Structures are given as C-alpha cells and as structure tokens.
XYZ file of C-alpha atoms in Angstrom:
468
model
C -19.270 96.350 -23.527
C -21.835 94.896 -21.153
C -22.097 91.105 -20.863
C -25.582 91.255 -22.399
C -24.212 92.862 -25.570
C -21.373 90.412 -26.134
C -23.470 87.585 -27.603
C -24.807 89.955 -30.267
C -21.327 91.119 -31.174
C -20.138 87.486 -31.291
C -23.085 86.643 -33.531
C -22.051 89.452 -35.876
C -18.451 88.242 -36.014
C -19.594 84.659 -36.621
C -22.010 85.756 -39.349
C -19.203 87.535 -41.163
C -17.142 84.361 -41.071
C -20.160 82.321 -42.179
C -20.668 84.600 -45.188
C -17.026 84.282 -46.250
C -17.037 80.486 -46.045
C -20.493 80.099 -47.574
C -19.301 81.898 -50.694
C -16.613 79.239 -51.184
C -19.129 76.396 -51.516
C -22.438 77.917 -52.593
C -21.179 78.705 -56.113
C -20.303 75.083 -56.887
C -23.890 74.036 -57.586
C -24.466 77.165 -59.703
C -21.615 76.408 -62.153
C -23.723 74.891 -64.996
C -26.380 77.618 -64.790
C -23.656 80.259 -64.679
C -21.970 78.769 -67.745
C -25.257 78.641 -69.639
C -26.154 82.243 -68.769
C -22.800 83.952 -69.331
C -21.098 81.484 -71.663
C -17.446 80.618 -71.372
C -15.421 77.443 -71.099
C -14.496 75.250 -68.164
C -11.424 77.487 -67.825
C -13.710 80.458 -67.271
C -15.595 78.576 -64.576
C -12.288 77.607 -62.982
C -11.331 81.278 -62.771
C -14.738 82.177 -61.319
C -13.822 79.918 -58.390
C -10.058 80.455 -58.179
C -10.309 84.222 -58.586
C -11.763 84.141 -55.078
C -9.355 81.639 -53.557
C -6.210 83.181 -55.107
C -6.925 86.603 -53.610
C -8.171 85.093 -50.351
C -5.192 82.809 -49.817
C -2.457 85.211 -50.920
C -3.744 88.207 -48.955
C -4.263 86.146 -45.791
C -0.471 86.185 -45.464
C -0.527 89.886 -44.546
C -4.116 90.368 -43.395
C -3.253 89.717 -39.764
C -0.580 92.408 -39.819
C -3.077 94.765 -41.460
C -5.581 94.061 -38.669
C -2.926 94.967 -36.114
C -1.845 98.103 -37.973
C -5.244 99.622 -38.745
C -7.397 98.098 -36.003
C -9.240 94.802 -36.374
C -12.672 96.429 -36.038
C -11.989 98.759 -38.972
C -10.643 95.964 -41.173
C -13.540 93.646 -40.314
C -16.244 96.239 -40.976
C -14.525 97.373 -44.159
C -14.158 93.788 -45.360
C -17.807 92.970 -44.668
C -18.980 96.171 -46.397
C -16.857 95.481 -49.483
C -18.033 91.856 -49.502
C -21.667 92.896 -49.454
C -21.240 95.555 -52.153
C -19.086 93.238 -54.246
C -21.680 90.478 -54.012
C -24.325 92.887 -55.323
C -22.060 93.711 -58.269
C -21.366 90.006 -58.876
C -25.098 89.389 -59.161
C -25.251 92.064 -61.868
C -22.153 90.885 -63.771
C -22.842 91.010 -67.529
C -19.910 88.802 -68.533
C -18.005 85.885 -67.052
C -14.681 87.704 -66.889
C -16.274 90.676 -65.144
C -17.492 88.169 -62.578
C -13.961 86.752 -62.228
C -12.571 90.209 -61.374
C -15.356 90.838 -58.878
C -14.763 87.432 -57.303
C -11.158 88.462 -56.704
C -12.473 91.568 -54.927
C -14.600 89.304 -52.730
C -11.533 87.194 -51.975
C -9.622 90.278 -50.827
C -12.551 91.290 -48.626
C -12.708 87.764 -47.188
C -9.006 87.922 -46.320
C -9.699 91.110 -44.366
C -12.524 89.477 -42.404
C -10.976 86.223 -41.152
C -7.987 87.320 -39.006
C -9.757 90.450 -37.794
C -12.708 88.366 -36.610
C -10.401 86.331 -34.377
C -8.862 89.536 -33.002
C -12.332 90.859 -32.165
C -13.177 87.657 -30.309
C -9.966 88.008 -28.311
C -10.963 91.563 -27.419
C -14.561 90.683 -26.559
C -13.605 87.700 -24.376
C -10.319 88.397 -22.594
C -10.762 85.540 -20.083
C -9.534 82.143 -21.364
C -12.708 80.209 -20.526
C -15.045 82.671 -22.204
C -12.727 82.974 -25.177
C -12.616 79.195 -25.609
C -16.409 79.032 -25.753
C -16.533 81.947 -28.192
C -13.912 80.382 -30.459
C -15.882 77.129 -30.402
C -18.952 78.998 -31.643
C -16.872 80.789 -34.296
C -15.312 77.515 -35.462
C -18.659 75.696 -35.543
C -19.838 78.265 -38.071
C -17.355 76.879 -40.619
C -19.048 73.503 -40.472
C -22.468 75.118 -40.830
C -21.305 77.109 -43.871
C -19.909 74.013 -45.567
C -23.044 72.050 -44.798
C -25.346 74.821 -46.018
C -23.392 75.785 -49.151
C -24.372 73.147 -51.750
C -27.983 72.752 -50.630
C -28.481 76.535 -50.306
C -26.882 76.998 -53.710
C -29.169 74.391 -55.247
C -32.303 75.964 -53.767
C -31.296 79.491 -54.771
C -30.373 78.491 -58.325
C -33.565 76.464 -58.643
C -35.679 79.420 -57.516
C -33.955 82.404 -59.125
C -30.848 81.353 -61.066
C -27.133 81.762 -60.374
C -27.336 85.473 -59.488
C -29.259 84.598 -56.316
C -26.194 82.910 -54.770
C -24.562 86.354 -54.598
C -27.633 88.353 -53.628
C -28.021 86.262 -50.475
C -24.776 87.781 -49.154
C -26.183 91.321 -49.107
C -28.641 90.937 -46.183
C -26.084 88.853 -44.274
C -23.519 91.652 -44.670
C -26.012 94.303 -43.548
C -26.992 92.294 -40.474
C -23.340 91.668 -39.632
C -22.510 95.377 -39.823
C -25.485 96.221 -37.611
C -24.371 93.735 -34.963
C -20.731 94.912 -34.832
C -21.388 98.643 -35.095
C -20.719 101.046 -32.260
C -17.700 101.984 -30.170
C -17.972 98.915 -27.945
C -16.588 96.655 -30.694
C -13.108 98.112 -30.925
C -9.502 96.932 -31.149
C -6.548 99.310 -30.702
C -4.425 99.981 -33.761
C -0.647 99.552 -33.906
C 0.563 102.040 -36.561
C 4.138 100.849 -36.106
C 3.296 97.392 -37.453
C 4.988 97.042 -40.831
C 3.555 95.355 -43.921
C 5.746 94.323 -46.837
C 3.497 95.467 -49.674
C 6.020 94.566 -52.388
C 6.420 91.035 -51.027
C 2.662 90.641 -50.748
C 2.173 91.816 -54.341
C 4.779 89.348 -55.591
C 3.112 86.510 -53.682
C -0.236 87.362 -55.302
C 1.369 87.555 -58.735
C 3.182 84.238 -58.396
C 0.040 82.424 -57.224
C -2.215 83.985 -59.868
C 0.212 83.342 -62.727
C 0.858 79.774 -61.596
C -2.887 79.140 -61.438
C -3.312 80.633 -64.901
C -0.600 78.329 -66.255
C -2.333 75.239 -64.840
C -5.741 76.263 -66.184
C -4.270 77.029 -69.629
C -2.482 73.657 -69.591
C -5.790 71.897 -69.071
C -7.180 73.670 -72.122
C -4.142 72.748 -74.283
C -3.123 76.386 -74.565
C 0.565 75.591 -74.841
C 1.827 79.107 -75.638
C -0.348 80.623 -72.932
C 0.884 78.001 -70.491
C 4.530 78.700 -71.309
C 4.217 82.462 -70.869
C 2.248 82.199 -67.606
C 4.582 79.534 -66.231
C 7.637 81.635 -67.041
C 6.109 84.734 -65.493
C 5.123 82.745 -62.390
C 8.696 81.503 -61.997
C 10.045 85.053 -62.301
C 7.546 86.314 -59.725
C 8.411 83.408 -57.428
C 12.143 84.095 -57.637
C 11.606 87.796 -56.991
C 9.397 86.924 -54.019
C 12.075 84.641 -52.571
C 14.732 87.359 -52.981
C 12.429 89.924 -51.393
C 11.690 87.615 -48.460
C 15.390 87.123 -47.722
C 16.007 90.877 -47.598
C 12.774 92.054 -45.961
C 12.723 93.215 -42.348
C 9.067 92.134 -42.154
C 8.750 89.064 -44.426
C 5.360 87.851 -45.586
C 6.180 84.257 -44.560
C 7.218 83.693 -40.959
C 10.510 81.789 -41.049
C 10.264 80.773 -37.410
C 6.941 79.044 -38.103
C 8.192 77.261 -41.205
C 11.203 75.892 -39.295
C 9.158 74.509 -36.378
C 9.548 70.696 -36.110
C 6.569 68.888 -37.611
C 4.968 72.083 -38.925
C 5.639 71.429 -42.618
C 3.738 68.128 -42.514
C 0.686 69.763 -40.944
C 0.721 72.645 -43.443
C 0.997 70.156 -46.310
C -1.935 68.197 -44.901
C -4.062 71.352 -44.732
C -3.260 72.134 -48.364
C -4.148 68.535 -49.356
C -7.545 68.794 -47.641
C -8.263 72.059 -49.471
C -7.097 70.521 -52.762
C -9.419 67.541 -52.478
C -12.484 69.215 -50.998
C -12.644 72.254 -53.275
C -11.543 70.299 -56.342
C -14.297 67.750 -55.793
C -16.861 70.493 -55.240
C -15.851 71.910 -58.621
C -15.887 68.789 -60.810
C -18.779 66.819 -59.316
C -21.570 69.384 -59.957
C -20.490 69.562 -63.602
C -20.784 65.785 -63.817
C -24.105 65.560 -61.972
C -25.855 68.362 -63.841
C -24.322 68.365 -67.304
C -23.737 64.622 -67.747
C -26.256 62.903 -65.486
C -29.134 65.379 -65.729
C -29.467 66.357 -62.054
C -31.248 69.621 -61.267
C -29.529 72.292 -59.164
C -31.619 71.303 -56.139
C -30.930 67.616 -56.775
C -27.212 68.328 -56.933
C -27.333 70.142 -53.602
C -29.182 67.217 -52.048
C -26.706 64.766 -53.568
C -23.909 66.454 -51.587
C -25.646 65.977 -48.221
C -23.635 62.828 -47.328
C -20.489 64.992 -47.540
C -21.775 68.187 -45.961
C -23.865 66.866 -43.055
C -20.909 65.384 -41.101
C -19.284 68.819 -41.051
C -22.199 70.124 -38.985
C -21.617 67.822 -35.992
C -18.387 65.846 -36.351
C -15.984 68.726 -35.479
C -17.390 68.778 -31.949
C -16.712 65.054 -31.552
C -13.251 65.473 -33.053
C -12.512 68.255 -30.581
C -13.178 65.898 -27.681
C -10.914 63.238 -29.164
C -8.137 65.766 -29.734
C -8.463 66.978 -26.135
C -7.940 63.421 -24.874
C -5.397 61.970 -27.288
C -3.754 64.867 -29.126
C -4.173 65.891 -32.758
C -1.969 63.361 -34.559
C -4.417 60.437 -34.536
C -7.424 62.447 -35.756
C -5.273 64.102 -38.436
C -4.203 60.729 -39.811
C -7.711 59.286 -39.500
C -9.164 62.260 -41.334
C -6.641 62.072 -44.146
C -7.208 58.325 -44.529
C -10.989 58.802 -44.636
C -10.614 61.577 -47.192
C -8.317 59.369 -49.278
C -10.791 56.500 -49.156
C -13.710 58.797 -49.926
C -12.051 60.311 -52.990
C -11.022 56.850 -54.210
C -14.554 55.465 -53.788
C -16.030 58.487 -55.574
C -13.539 58.014 -58.396
C -14.406 54.335 -58.694
C -18.142 55.107 -58.669
C -17.789 57.692 -61.439
C -15.431 55.503 -63.494
C -17.759 52.487 -63.455
C -21.023 54.418 -63.662
C -22.174 52.794 -60.417
C -25.472 53.736 -58.749
C -25.584 56.855 -56.597
C -25.309 54.791 -53.404
C -21.607 54.129 -54.034
C -20.948 57.797 -54.772
C -22.834 58.701 -51.581
C -20.599 56.356 -49.577
C -17.537 58.116 -50.944
C -19.039 61.528 -50.218
C -19.804 60.479 -46.626
C -16.277 59.192 -46.053
C -14.869 62.430 -47.454
C -17.191 64.506 -45.269
C -16.137 62.685 -42.113
C -12.512 62.943 -43.221
C -12.622 66.713 -43.711
C -14.486 67.333 -40.454
C -12.038 65.094 -38.601
C -8.830 66.434 -40.136
C -9.379 70.194 -40.099
C -10.110 70.727 -36.361
C -7.189 68.446 -35.469
C -4.868 70.203 -37.939
C -5.789 73.585 -36.479
C -4.877 72.356 -33.003
C -1.657 70.767 -34.250
C -0.530 73.931 -36.031
C -1.149 76.099 -32.969
C 0.552 73.689 -30.567
C 3.567 73.185 -32.832
C 4.030 76.930 -33.295
C 6.990 78.497 -31.461
C 6.388 80.786 -28.496
C 4.424 83.856 -29.569
C 3.941 82.690 -33.160
C 0.552 80.951 -32.977
C -1.145 83.777 -34.855
C 1.404 83.604 -37.661
C 1.039 79.827 -37.817
C -2.742 80.061 -38.046
C -2.528 82.628 -40.819
C -0.075 80.528 -42.812
C -2.214 77.421 -42.321
C -5.334 79.157 -43.636
C -3.403 80.654 -46.551
C -2.080 77.236 -47.583
C -5.553 75.757 -47.324
C -6.680 78.328 -49.867
C -3.614 77.610 -52.004
C -4.591 73.935 -51.967
C -8.158 74.873 -52.902
C -6.880 76.957 -55.817
C -4.690 74.136 -57.091
C -7.534 71.665 -56.630
C -9.824 73.607 -58.957
C -7.032 74.305 -61.484
C -5.646 70.761 -61.594
C -8.786 68.661 -61.181
C -10.711 70.963 -63.488
C -8.116 70.238 -66.169
C -9.285 66.622 -66.200
C -12.761 67.794 -67.126
C -11.331 70.049 -69.814
C -9.122 67.446 -71.453
C -11.450 64.446 -71.044
C -12.716 63.154 -74.409
C -16.306 64.302 -74.951
C -17.467 61.530 -77.258
C -19.825 60.048 -74.735
C -20.934 60.140 -71.139
C -18.710 57.245 -70.150
C -15.588 58.857 -71.579
C -16.332 62.142 -69.857
C -16.929 60.258 -66.623
C -13.427 58.844 -66.877
C -12.025 62.372 -66.838
C -13.871 63.265 -63.618
C -12.954 59.873 -62.156
C -9.280 60.507 -62.928
C -9.504 63.860 -61.147
C -10.960 62.240 -58.027
C -8.377 59.455 -58.029
C -5.605 62.052 -58.263
C -7.131 63.821 -55.259
C -7.060 60.506 -53.388
C -3.366 60.113 -54.228
C -2.598 63.629 -52.978
C -4.323 62.934 -49.649
C -2.564 59.579 -49.334
C 0.797 61.266 -49.844
C -0.056 63.907 -47.225
C -1.076 61.161 -44.794
C 2.227 59.371 -45.357
C 4.180 62.562 -44.687
C 2.132 63.291 -41.560
C 2.611 59.731 -40.280
C 6.357 59.994 -40.736
C 6.587 63.422 -39.107
C 7.244 64.300 -35.525
C 4.303 63.747 -33.197
C 2.397 66.927 -32.372
C 2.322 67.807 -28.691
C -0.693 66.668 -26.745
C -2.984 69.454 -25.498
C -2.045 68.660 -21.925
C 1.618 69.267 -22.655
C 3.316 72.618 -22.676
C 1.631 74.718 -25.329
C 3.166 77.899 -26.683
C 1.472 81.086 -25.604
C -0.918 82.392 -28.201
C -0.091 85.588 -29.983
C -2.846 88.180 -30.422
C -5.445 86.493 -32.569
C -5.299 89.185 -35.170
C -1.625 88.569 -35.782
C -0.839 86.394 -38.774
C 2.893 86.850 -38.693
C-alpha cells in the first residue's frame, strides 16, 4: 500500500472502532423511548444493553485467536458487515426481546472488529514510530465515541425516535467497508492457530446465565434467579475444568499470574461497572422521573463525556513521564468521588449543578484511568503476551459493564415507586454502590505491586491481533 493510501485505511479502521464503541453509549438516552415503544420492564431494558456487552466481552477472549487464524482483514470486514446489517434489523425490531437477540449479534460482530483492527494497524504501520501515531489516533476515537454517544443519541431520538440510534450505524459501516476494501488491506492467516470453541461457549453461557440471575434477582423473580444461578455455577465449573485440560485455553494463565496484573484487571472491570451502570440508570431518572427530553438528557451528560475527548492525551503525557500507577489511582479516586457526589445529588434532590459536578469528576476519572490502565496491562504482561493481556483487559471491562447494568439496574427495579423521592433513593443507592466498587478497586491497586515505568524494560508486544 502506498503511503498516500494508508491514512484512508487507518480512517476506515478507526471508524469501525468508533461505530462499535458508539453503540455502547448511544442507546442509553433512548431507553425511555424504547420502553414506551416496545413495552417491557426495566429487566427488558437491562437485557437490551447487556445482550450486547455479554456477547462482546465473552467473545473477545477468543476473537484475537480468530483474527490470527482466519486473517484480521477478513474478520474485520465480516464484523463490520454483520454490524451494519444487524443494526438495520435492530431498527426494524418489532418486539423488545427480538431486539435483545439482535443486540447480542451486534456484540459478536463488535468482538470481531476490535482485535482485528489492532492487527490491521500493525500491518499498515510496521515501523514503531508510525505505529505509535496510528495507535494514538485509534485510541482517541474511543474518547470521541464516548463523548458523542449520549448527545448523538438524544438528538437522534428527539428527531426520529429510538430506531434512529441503530440506523446511524448503517452509513458508518458502508463507509468503513469502502475504506478498507481492496487487496492492500490484508493480514496473513495462520490456519494452525487453535481456538477452543467448547471453552468459549461455556464462558458465554456462564456470563449470560449469571447476568440473567442478577437481573431476575432485581425483579424479585426468586425461582428464575435460583435456576439461572445454578445453571451459571454449572457452566462456570465446566469452564474451569475445560480450561485446565485444554491445550489452547481461553484465558491466558501466564497473563493472570503476572505480578500486579490482577489489580489492573480488577480496576478495568470497576471502571466499566461504574461508567456503564451510571449510563443505564441516570437516563431513566432524568427522563422518566425529572421530565428531561432525550436531547436534554444528552446535554446533561456533557460534563461527563467532554473530558473523554481531550483528557486521554494529557493522561498519556503524564504516564510517559511518571508511569501508569499514579494516573490509575487518580482516575479511580476521581471516579469514586464522582459517583458518590452523583449519588448524594440524586438522594437529596439537589439542583443539577451538583449532579454536573459529579458527572465531571467521573468523566475525568474515566479518561484518566483507562489510558493508564491500558499502559499498565501491556507493561506488566510477560514477554510475548501483551496481545493476550490486552484482550483479557477489554473482556473484563465488558464484564464489568455487564455487571454494572445488571446490578445497578436492580436498584431501579426494586426501588419503591410511591413517589419521586423514593425512586430517587433507588438510583442514589446504585450510584453509591458504584462509588464503593471503585473505592475498593483503588485500594487493591494502591496495595499492588507498582507497574513498570515506560522507560523501564517493557515486554515485547505480541502481534496486535493476538488476544491469547
């Protein structure tokens, strides 16, 4: 590929990543309109969100190996095509549970896109300097997607209803495919790369059944909860047995045993728990209890989303000078404070200004913690296992997001509905629990082994498409 063509290919790869991340946040503002149009309970709305994150997080565990086996360019194009077609079907969904199934399809397509996009960048920019700049562009897209999600969702819902938040993915997918088409965007396949399909299926089953148990618990479905919990435990035990015997386990043991790695993975899950959980419960409060419009709700989230558009670049400079540990702890502390302030504002019925302060602290916390955590995970990874570490980190972020919606959404479900104040206490309790989770993650990270500074010896990176 000529140098003049590379920016277009990079734009296509970044757009695919943008589309995947946008779909995680854009739906949050559409929840009340979606519920009104298709009916269903809070549990149904929880599944509309977690159907995506369950499939996304679980399949990320093997998606890197699939990119290696079949060729990252094939997996990326296939994932983008399925995402675009699936989004069109989501927009036409006649029933909430049809939408849930289609959202799971989108999650599987998203899992195909993320690791393969990194492999394509590695192929397009083989020199370290050029690759670093390309990865910076790719990573900056995540902040743009988070910043654009709520406000774009509010505008789309305000103009054309909830179906518009899915239709917007179709032109993005078509443009992405046009930019990455042709023989120049190509990664060699490795047919010998093995994928443990049985282990992957058990991981999906355990996560989905565990999520179902938590959602049913929030709705006081005791029998449903018991059956799903029991089935999740069985699937989890079978997965553990399979992992011990598998020649190509889904979870990389060498990554899990790396000193300090567990604390960073836990922190990533805590950030996902708090961010996605808050994005689920707050729009329900703002629109259904406080009377905000969809556009007003999107604007109300600006204090949280705007920092993600610029703060990661500043955090990157700090990490380069001081190492990731300080920014990780600062981000977790800011996120803890932000969730606590939001909880206090909702509990007391304070003016929006206090809620905005909490949203801003949370936004700076997320945009400070995530870039630093990514660096920490890669630098703590053993030699040749950076790709596996990155895949596991992203998978656990999605697991945290899934649990955030299931657990925090339960507070909305079980909160007494006798008046606005009582319902506000349920949302406030959810936010305060999120603050406690982040505080615990910060304590674990503070007690853990210091991550190596970027100037120290850093393990060689594995092929970016590898997640194992």
